[in-house]
């Protein structure tokens, strides 16, 4: 029996972002003003809230049911045999905005819950500007090239023993189209010992000076130490990349605040020497978000402007293989922090475990994992293989921009 073709050609479409909405509605010649008006109805969100008072959860449930949204919670919270519960709410952004509004001024912590829900569905910071510099994440995914001025980084192909060798590698990155070069003088591979600060300074400052004298490329410095950061900023660096997430104290944060430059706050438990000794998470992404909030609060408390903050979930830093995979799959959850997201997974051990390949043979795995990370929300990818990453990013960004 032949079926008559459907005259309407009905088929589902994916609308997961304002960019998707603009593309699809733009094809209908819908005005930008109308798209903005419709965005809260077309765009949906699902938000997880932890430690919610069961009485607040009951109020949220009745409210959401009236608004046409959905909510899930622990069974014990429904009959009030448990005091606190984890809650998952879902609906259009408009529905969740109304929920947030109705929680304001209510008891049992609902006022704070409303603020958190509103924050989760906000657009977040999509542009960082300082001095004559700008990172615009609305139009581009950025490639950060790794320039290790170290003798012992985990990937031998990334090591630069001298300033001359470092500059040779930097020139290759620039020719390949790198956006940011991340200069580091201390290996943070699992089990590594800390490097004395004067040695770190000796390794990185001449490279930053040479690079700045030759190029206008954005320079990031991978350090957790205030004096190293200051010397590098004086030499022409633009960004500070702190793997400790400011857990070493507030001196570095105060310097960043005073110099008004961006800072990357990375999640890590322990130190590079101890971080892989039996790491454990019950809910990987939830715990990372909670602990990153502490780093963010420390930065803002020291005077860093929120517009200068980038977050990094710390793939490979105190994580098991399943934790790293879960971070990539659930990376979009970090958007609730409303900051640009950096991901550094290049050639790391979890890729080697999956593929059973040594570090020298992990390029394809790295490209694949970075592609998934970008599709799930990464704004910056930190890589060893710049030329390959630049090609990857151009294709991904071109696909996402088509029709926009």
Tab-separated table of C-alpha atoms in Angstrom:
chain	number	residue	atom	x	y	z
A	1	UNK	CA	0.000	0.000	0.000
A	2	UNK	CA	1.449	3.365	-0.978
A	3	UNK	CA	1.168	6.137	1.573
A	4	UNK	CA	0.233	9.575	0.365
A	5	UNK	CA	3.020	12.046	1.176
A	6	UNK	CA	2.169	14.378	4.043
A	7	UNK	CA	1.328	17.740	2.542
A	8	UNK	CA	2.638	19.609	5.552
A	9	UNK	CA	6.012	17.761	5.574
A	10	UNK	CA	5.857	17.714	9.387
A	11	UNK	CA	9.211	17.024	11.073
A	12	UNK	CA	10.774	17.885	14.435
A	13	UNK	CA	13.482	20.534	14.712
A	14	UNK	CA	16.016	21.193	17.474
A	15	UNK	CA	15.886	24.589	19.134
A	16	UNK	CA	18.349	24.583	22.014
A	17	UNK	CA	19.607	28.144	21.904
A	18	UNK	CA	18.764	31.647	20.759
A	19	UNK	CA	21.077	31.034	17.804
A	20	UNK	CA	18.959	28.028	16.755
A	21	UNK	CA	15.772	30.036	17.193
A	22	UNK	CA	17.057	32.907	15.062
A	23	UNK	CA	18.055	30.493	12.337
A	24	UNK	CA	14.703	28.698	12.139
A	25	UNK	CA	12.464	31.736	12.599
A	26	UNK	CA	14.665	33.795	10.315
A	27	UNK	CA	13.814	31.377	7.525
A	28	UNK	CA	10.179	32.405	8.053
A	29	UNK	CA	11.169	36.065	7.717
A	30	UNK	CA	10.249	36.692	11.353
A	31	UNK	CA	11.691	40.012	12.552
A	32	UNK	CA	14.437	40.136	15.160
A	33	UNK	CA	12.069	41.969	17.490
A	34	UNK	CA	9.505	39.175	17.179
A	35	UNK	CA	12.178	36.512	17.673
A	36	UNK	CA	13.267	38.181	20.899
A	37	UNK	CA	9.651	38.321	22.040
A	38	UNK	CA	9.085	34.657	21.250
A	39	UNK	CA	12.388	33.401	22.654
A	40	UNK	CA	11.129	32.834	26.193
A	41	UNK	CA	8.247	30.709	24.900
A	42	UNK	CA	10.284	28.658	22.409
A	43	UNK	CA	13.398	28.106	24.514
A	44	UNK	CA	13.145	25.565	27.313
A	45	UNK	CA	15.314	24.878	30.346
A	46	UNK	CA	15.693	22.101	32.892
A	47	UNK	CA	17.266	23.074	36.206
A	48	UNK	CA	18.457	20.970	39.124
A	49	UNK	CA	18.252	22.424	42.648
A	50	UNK	CA	19.828	20.662	45.625
A	51	UNK	CA	18.999	20.836	49.335
A	52	UNK	CA	15.509	22.294	48.813
A	53	UNK	CA	13.222	22.418	51.844
A	54	UNK	CA	10.371	19.946	51.232
A	55	UNK	CA	7.807	22.641	52.027
A	56	UNK	CA	9.359	24.854	49.352
A	57	UNK	CA	9.327	21.915	46.945
A	58	UNK	CA	5.605	21.401	47.547
A	59	UNK	CA	4.922	25.081	46.797
A	60	UNK	CA	7.017	24.877	43.651
A	61	UNK	CA	5.140	21.778	42.543
A	62	UNK	CA	1.712	23.349	42.822
A	63	UNK	CA	2.943	26.540	41.149
A	64	UNK	CA	4.582	24.762	38.232
A	65	UNK	CA	1.582	22.532	37.627
A	66	UNK	CA	-0.551	25.659	37.236
A	67	UNK	CA	2.020	27.195	34.902
A	68	UNK	CA	2.281	24.126	32.694
A	69	UNK	CA	5.798	23.174	33.730
A	70	UNK	CA	7.125	19.933	35.188
A	71	UNK	CA	8.855	19.081	38.459
A	72	UNK	CA	10.463	15.988	39.978
A	73	UNK	CA	11.665	15.403	43.552
A	74	UNK	CA	12.520	12.679	46.029
A	75	UNK	CA	9.597	10.458	46.988
A	76	UNK	CA	10.189	11.197	50.659
A	77	UNK	CA	9.724	14.903	50.058
A	78	UNK	CA	6.290	14.363	48.570
A	79	UNK	CA	4.913	12.948	51.827
A	80	UNK	CA	7.192	15.157	53.996
A	81	UNK	CA	9.107	12.214	55.481
A	82	UNK	CA	12.303	13.890	54.269
A	83	UNK	CA	13.125	17.465	55.209
A	84	UNK	CA	15.265	18.300	52.169
A	85	UNK	CA	15.113	17.158	48.582
A	86	UNK	CA	16.760	17.548	45.221
A	87	UNK	CA	14.355	19.111	42.743
A	88	UNK	CA	14.421	19.163	38.934
A	89	UNK	CA	12.186	21.747	37.280
A	90	UNK	CA	11.512	22.052	33.566
A	91	UNK	CA	9.544	24.342	31.276
A	92	UNK	CA	9.821	27.203	28.840
A	93	UNK	CA	12.001	30.068	29.965
A	94	UNK	CA	8.835	32.116	30.359
A	95	UNK	CA	7.366	29.475	32.662
A	96	UNK	CA	10.508	29.364	34.783
A	97	UNK	CA	10.669	33.167	34.900
A	98	UNK	CA	7.121	33.178	36.298
A	99	UNK	CA	8.076	30.497	38.809
A	100	UNK	CA	11.086	32.545	39.937
A	101	UNK	CA	8.878	35.612	40.328
A	102	UNK	CA	6.341	33.729	42.461
A	103	UNK	CA	9.079	32.399	44.749
A	104	UNK	CA	10.251	35.887	45.676
A	105	UNK	CA	9.454	36.812	49.248
A	106	UNK	CA	8.269	33.305	50.104
A	107	UNK	CA	9.537	31.408	53.193
A	108	UNK	CA	11.634	28.234	53.481
A	109	UNK	CA	14.433	29.582	51.293
A	110	UNK	CA	12.247	30.156	48.259
A	111	UNK	CA	13.426	33.720	47.752
A	112	UNK	CA	16.961	32.446	47.138
A	113	UNK	CA	15.702	29.606	44.951
A	114	UNK	CA	13.915	32.117	42.749
A	115	UNK	CA	17.114	34.117	42.325
A	116	UNK	CA	19.051	30.980	41.395
A	117	UNK	CA	16.456	29.919	38.830
A	118	UNK	CA	16.488	33.398	37.285
A	119	UNK	CA	20.288	33.279	37.116
A	120	UNK	CA	20.243	29.885	35.391
A	121	UNK	CA	18.028	31.067	32.552
A	122	UNK	CA	19.797	34.395	32.077
A	123	UNK	CA	21.916	34.816	28.966
A	124	UNK	CA	25.163	35.190	30.914
A	125	UNK	CA	28.357	37.008	29.984
A	126	UNK	CA	29.114	36.464	26.303
A	127	UNK	CA	31.735	39.176	25.755
A	128	UNK	CA	34.863	40.087	27.720
A	129	UNK	CA	36.459	43.459	26.990
A	130	UNK	CA	39.534	44.975	28.624
A	131	UNK	CA	41.809	47.665	27.285
A	132	UNK	CA	41.893	47.236	23.517
A	133	UNK	CA	41.165	43.500	23.840
A	134	UNK	CA	37.879	41.640	23.299
A	135	UNK	CA	36.746	38.032	23.456
A	136	UNK	CA	33.353	37.759	21.769
A	137	UNK	CA	31.853	34.328	22.400
A	138	UNK	CA	28.663	35.109	20.508
A	139	UNK	CA	30.398	34.616	17.162
A	140	UNK	CA	33.439	32.438	17.736
A	141	UNK	CA	34.985	29.503	19.582
A	142	UNK	CA	38.532	30.372	20.627
A	143	UNK	CA	41.610	28.154	20.342
A	144	UNK	CA	44.172	28.432	23.136
A	145	UNK	CA	47.553	26.929	22.283
A	146	UNK	CA	49.645	25.296	25.010
A	147	UNK	CA	53.229	26.574	25.240
A	148	UNK	CA	54.977	24.575	27.967
A	149	UNK	CA	58.279	26.120	29.042
A	150	UNK	CA	59.021	22.994	31.052
A	151	UNK	CA	61.244	19.903	30.823
A	152	UNK	CA	58.638	17.495	32.230
A	153	UNK	CA	55.114	18.183	30.923
A	154	UNK	CA	53.175	14.965	30.285
A	155	UNK	CA	53.302	15.344	26.477
A	156	UNK	CA	56.951	15.501	25.363
A	157	UNK	CA	55.945	17.120	22.078
A	158	UNK	CA	54.760	20.221	23.943
A	159	UNK	CA	57.973	20.953	25.860
A	160	UNK	CA	60.139	23.996	25.117
A	161	UNK	CA	63.522	23.888	26.864
A	162	UNK	CA	64.661	27.397	25.843
A	163	UNK	CA	63.154	30.729	24.903
A	164	UNK	CA	64.356	30.186	21.346
A	165	UNK	CA	62.543	26.860	21.144
A	166	UNK	CA	59.425	28.346	22.753
A	167	UNK	CA	59.342	31.165	20.210
A	168	UNK	CA	59.694	28.681	17.348
A	169	UNK	CA	56.658	26.798	18.662
A	170	UNK	CA	54.747	30.037	19.256
A	171	UNK	CA	55.360	31.204	15.677
A	172	UNK	CA	53.961	27.940	14.380
A	173	UNK	CA	50.824	28.444	16.480
A	174	UNK	CA	50.387	32.006	15.241
A	175	UNK	CA	50.818	30.920	11.618
A	176	UNK	CA	48.155	28.253	12.203
A	177	UNK	CA	45.654	30.842	13.459
A	178	UNK	CA	45.804	30.462	17.240
A	179	UNK	CA	43.715	32.960	19.245
A	180	UNK	CA	45.458	32.729	22.618
A	181	UNK	CA	48.850	31.301	23.616
A	182	UNK	CA	48.962	29.904	27.155
A	183	UNK	CA	52.508	30.067	28.554
A	184	UNK	CA	53.299	27.827	31.513
A	185	UNK	CA	56.461	27.211	33.508
A	186	UNK	CA	55.290	24.497	35.900
A	187	UNK	CA	54.164	21.011	34.928
A	188	UNK	CA	50.875	20.104	36.593
A	189	UNK	CA	50.718	16.508	35.370
A	190	UNK	CA	49.418	14.021	37.970
A	191	UNK	CA	52.045	13.384	40.640
A	192	UNK	CA	54.228	16.371	39.734
A	193	UNK	CA	56.149	18.338	42.338
A	194	UNK	CA	55.711	22.118	42.578
A	195	UNK	CA	58.371	24.271	40.936
A	196	UNK	CA	59.986	27.088	42.994
A	197	UNK	CA	58.493	30.418	41.997
A	198	UNK	CA	61.812	31.966	40.995
A	199	UNK	CA	62.350	29.077	38.583
A	200	UNK	CA	58.839	29.480	37.173
A	201	UNK	CA	59.534	33.185	36.621
A	202	UNK	CA	62.876	32.403	34.974
A	203	UNK	CA	61.146	30.075	32.532
A	204	UNK	CA	58.136	32.119	31.494
A	205	UNK	CA	58.893	35.841	31.724
A	206	UNK	CA	61.507	35.903	28.902
A	207	UNK	CA	59.089	33.974	26.677
A	208	UNK	CA	56.249	36.407	27.374
A	209	UNK	CA	58.572	39.342	26.696
A	210	UNK	CA	59.808	37.865	23.423
A	211	UNK	CA	56.345	36.908	22.296
A	212	UNK	CA	54.883	40.330	23.050
A	213	UNK	CA	57.720	42.127	21.271
A	214	UNK	CA	57.018	40.091	18.136
A	215	UNK	CA	53.244	39.590	18.099
A	216	UNK	CA	49.934	41.061	19.208
A	217	UNK	CA	48.478	37.597	19.904
A	218	UNK	CA	46.618	37.218	23.190
A	219	UNK	CA	48.928	35.790	25.857
A	220	UNK	CA	47.667	33.806	28.828
A	221	UNK	CA	49.901	32.723	31.696
A	222	UNK	CA	49.277	29.390	33.381
A	223	UNK	CA	50.170	30.128	36.994
A	224	UNK	CA	48.708	30.053	40.483
A	225	UNK	CA	51.262	32.484	41.953
A	226	UNK	CA	50.896	36.214	42.373
A	227	UNK	CA	54.507	37.259	41.707
A	228	UNK	CA	54.755	35.165	38.543
A	229	UNK	CA	51.472	36.612	37.338
A	230	UNK	CA	52.553	40.189	38.023
A	231	UNK	CA	55.901	39.790	36.294
A	232	UNK	CA	54.176	38.295	33.254
A	233	UNK	CA	51.515	41.016	33.129
A	234	UNK	CA	54.299	43.585	33.268
A	235	UNK	CA	55.958	41.757	30.358
A	236	UNK	CA	52.801	41.986	28.239
A	237	UNK	CA	50.536	39.068	29.191
A	238	UNK	CA	46.770	39.563	28.872
A	239	UNK	CA	45.092	36.752	30.855
A	240	UNK	CA	45.816	34.740	33.998
A	241	UNK	CA	44.948	31.018	33.967
A	242	UNK	CA	44.825	29.693	37.550
A	243	UNK	CA	44.485	25.919	37.884
A	244	UNK	CA	44.018	26.256	41.641
A	245	UNK	CA	40.821	28.283	41.319
A	246	UNK	CA	42.246	30.810	43.823
A	247	UNK	CA	42.515	28.195	46.564
A	248	UNK	CA	46.058	29.387	47.239
A	249	UNK	CA	44.812	32.661	48.740
A	250	UNK	CA	43.451	36.002	47.577
A	251	UNK	CA	46.716	37.711	46.572
A	252	UNK	CA	46.419	36.578	42.965
A	253	UNK	CA	42.772	37.637	42.822
A	254	UNK	CA	43.614	41.084	44.176
A	255	UNK	CA	46.305	41.486	41.539
A	256	UNK	CA	43.874	40.482	38.768
A	257	UNK	CA	41.281	42.897	40.162
A	258	UNK	CA	43.792	45.737	40.231
A	259	UNK	CA	45.111	45.042	36.736
A	260	UNK	CA	41.582	44.508	35.331
A	261	UNK	CA	42.434	41.445	33.249
A	262	UNK	CA	40.494	38.195	32.735
A	263	UNK	CA	41.146	35.189	34.942
A	264	UNK	CA	40.407	31.522	34.298
A	265	UNK	CA	39.217	29.719	37.428
A	266	UNK	CA	39.728	25.966	37.172
A	267	UNK	CA	38.280	23.226	39.344
A	268	UNK	CA	40.727	20.892	41.055
A	269	UNK	CA	40.720	18.924	44.276
A	270	UNK	CA	44.054	18.619	46.041
A	271	UNK	CA	47.273	19.510	44.218
A	272	UNK	CA	48.817	18.115	41.035
A	273	UNK	CA	50.884	15.791	43.255
A	274	UNK	CA	47.854	14.399	45.152
A	275	UNK	CA	44.850	14.977	42.896
A	276	UNK	CA	44.741	11.498	41.334
A	277	UNK	CA	44.951	9.606	44.634
A	278	UNK	CA	41.503	7.971	44.734
A	279	UNK	CA	39.342	10.903	43.554
A	280	UNK	CA	35.649	10.324	44.215
A	281	UNK	CA	32.418	12.118	43.284
A	282	UNK	CA	28.813	11.183	43.963
A	283	UNK	CA	27.507	13.666	41.393
A	284	UNK	CA	30.433	14.927	39.359
A	285	UNK	CA	29.034	17.987	37.624
A	286	UNK	CA	26.927	19.167	40.567
A	287	UNK	CA	29.950	19.031	42.859
A	288	UNK	CA	32.179	20.815	40.356
A	289	UNK	CA	29.624	23.602	39.963
A	290	UNK	CA	29.282	23.959	43.735
A	291	UNK	CA	33.059	24.181	44.198
A	292	UNK	CA	33.530	26.550	41.257
A	293	UNK	CA	30.995	28.857	42.899
A	294	UNK	CA	33.403	29.106	45.836
A	295	UNK	CA	36.226	30.181	43.524
A	296	UNK	CA	33.944	32.685	41.815
A	297	UNK	CA	32.878	34.121	45.183
A	298	UNK	CA	36.538	34.427	46.218
A	299	UNK	CA	37.380	36.276	43.011
A	300	UNK	CA	34.467	38.690	43.255
A	301	UNK	CA	35.139	39.178	46.971
A	302	UNK	CA	38.690	40.253	46.121
A	303	UNK	CA	37.391	42.817	43.636
A	304	UNK	CA	37.482	40.913	40.340
A	305	UNK	CA	34.676	42.066	38.054
A	306	UNK	CA	32.316	39.200	37.133
A	307	UNK	CA	32.764	40.199	33.478
A	308	UNK	CA	36.440	39.164	33.752
A	309	UNK	CA	35.830	35.549	34.852
A	310	UNK	CA	36.141	32.374	32.761
A	311	UNK	CA	35.525	28.931	34.296
A	312	UNK	CA	37.199	25.583	33.596
A	313	UNK	CA	35.803	22.273	34.955
A	314	UNK	CA	39.333	20.869	35.220
A	315	UNK	CA	39.163	17.738	33.081
A	316	UNK	CA	41.909	15.378	34.227
A	317	UNK	CA	42.550	17.259	37.461
A	318	UNK	CA	41.398	15.045	40.318
A	319	UNK	CA	38.922	13.173	38.103
A	320	UNK	CA	38.328	9.535	37.188
A	321	UNK	CA	37.751	8.540	33.559
A	322	UNK	CA	33.978	8.455	34.124
A	323	UNK	CA	34.128	11.936	35.675
A	324	UNK	CA	35.894	13.349	32.627
A	325	UNK	CA	33.365	11.780	30.287
A	326	UNK	CA	30.459	13.041	32.364
A	327	UNK	CA	31.880	16.580	32.323
A	328	UNK	CA	31.983	16.554	28.526
A	329	UNK	CA	28.472	15.120	28.235
A	330	UNK	CA	26.952	17.478	30.815
A	331	UNK	CA	29.059	20.553	30.084
A	332	UNK	CA	25.948	22.605	29.313
A	333	UNK	CA	25.132	22.479	33.040
A	334	UNK	CA	28.062	24.820	33.681
A	335	UNK	CA	26.193	27.501	31.757
A	336	UNK	CA	24.198	27.994	34.964
A	337	UNK	CA	27.269	29.824	36.278
A	338	UNK	CA	26.782	32.391	33.469
A	339	UNK	CA	30.488	32.588	32.593
A	340	UNK	CA	32.397	31.553	29.460
A	341	UNK	CA	33.691	27.980	29.652
A	342	UNK	CA	37.230	26.811	28.894
A	343	UNK	CA	37.961	23.117	28.380
A	344	UNK	CA	41.437	21.575	28.475
A	345	UNK	CA	41.410	17.898	27.559
A	346	UNK	CA	44.131	17.729	24.931
A	347	UNK	CA	45.813	14.290	24.761
A	348	UNK	CA	44.943	13.550	28.400
A	349	UNK	CA	45.055	10.172	30.080
A	350	UNK	CA	41.340	9.394	29.872
A	351	UNK	CA	41.586	9.552	26.062
A	352	UNK	CA	44.506	7.137	26.215
A	353	UNK	CA	42.499	4.783	28.424
A	354	UNK	CA	39.556	4.762	26.018
A	355	UNK	CA	41.670	4.255	22.898
A	356	UNK	CA	44.524	2.285	24.475
A	357	UNK	CA	46.955	4.703	22.857
A	358	UNK	CA	50.084	6.507	24.147
A	359	UNK	CA	50.049	10.284	24.401
A	360	UNK	CA	51.627	10.667	20.957
A	361	UNK	CA	48.637	8.887	19.336
A	362	UNK	CA	45.722	10.731	20.932
A	363	UNK	CA	45.076	13.475	18.373
A	364	UNK	CA	41.918	11.967	16.847
A	365	UNK	CA	40.516	11.270	20.307
A	366	UNK	CA	41.303	14.845	21.317
A	367	UNK	CA	39.597	16.324	18.242
A	368	UNK	CA	36.511	14.174	18.844
A	369	UNK	CA	36.274	15.039	22.539
A	370	UNK	CA	36.790	18.747	21.851
A	371	UNK	CA	34.068	18.684	19.187
A	372	UNK	CA	31.621	17.233	21.716
A	373	UNK	CA	32.717	19.790	24.305
A	374	UNK	CA	32.133	22.701	21.916
A	375	UNK	CA	28.718	21.399	20.904
A	376	UNK	CA	27.863	21.117	24.599
A	377	UNK	CA	28.939	24.654	25.473
A	378	UNK	CA	32.726	25.139	25.504
A	379	UNK	CA	33.810	28.628	24.440
A	380	UNK	CA	37.584	28.065	24.517
A	381	UNK	CA	39.516	24.845	23.858
A	382	UNK	CA	43.060	24.556	25.203
A	383	UNK	CA	45.104	22.354	22.874
A	384	UNK	CA	48.559	21.129	21.931
A	385	UNK	CA	47.769	20.728	18.232
A	386	UNK	CA	46.742	24.209	17.169
A	387	UNK	CA	46.526	23.756	13.387
A	388	UNK	CA	44.176	20.777	13.726
A	389	UNK	CA	42.065	22.526	16.365
A	390	UNK	CA	41.710	25.680	14.261
A	391	UNK	CA	40.341	23.608	11.379
A	392	UNK	CA	37.961	21.795	13.746
A	393	UNK	CA	36.650	25.053	15.186
A	394	UNK	CA	36.172	26.649	11.747
A	395	UNK	CA	33.965	23.770	10.635
A	396	UNK	CA	31.933	23.685	13.857
A	397	UNK	CA	31.417	27.449	13.929
A	398	UNK	CA	30.509	27.492	10.224
A	399	UNK	CA	27.843	24.821	10.731
A	400	UNK	CA	26.408	26.647	13.741
A	401	UNK	CA	26.347	29.993	11.906
A	402	UNK	CA	24.648	28.780	8.753
A	403	UNK	CA	21.416	30.725	8.256
A	404	UNK	CA	21.996	32.784	11.419
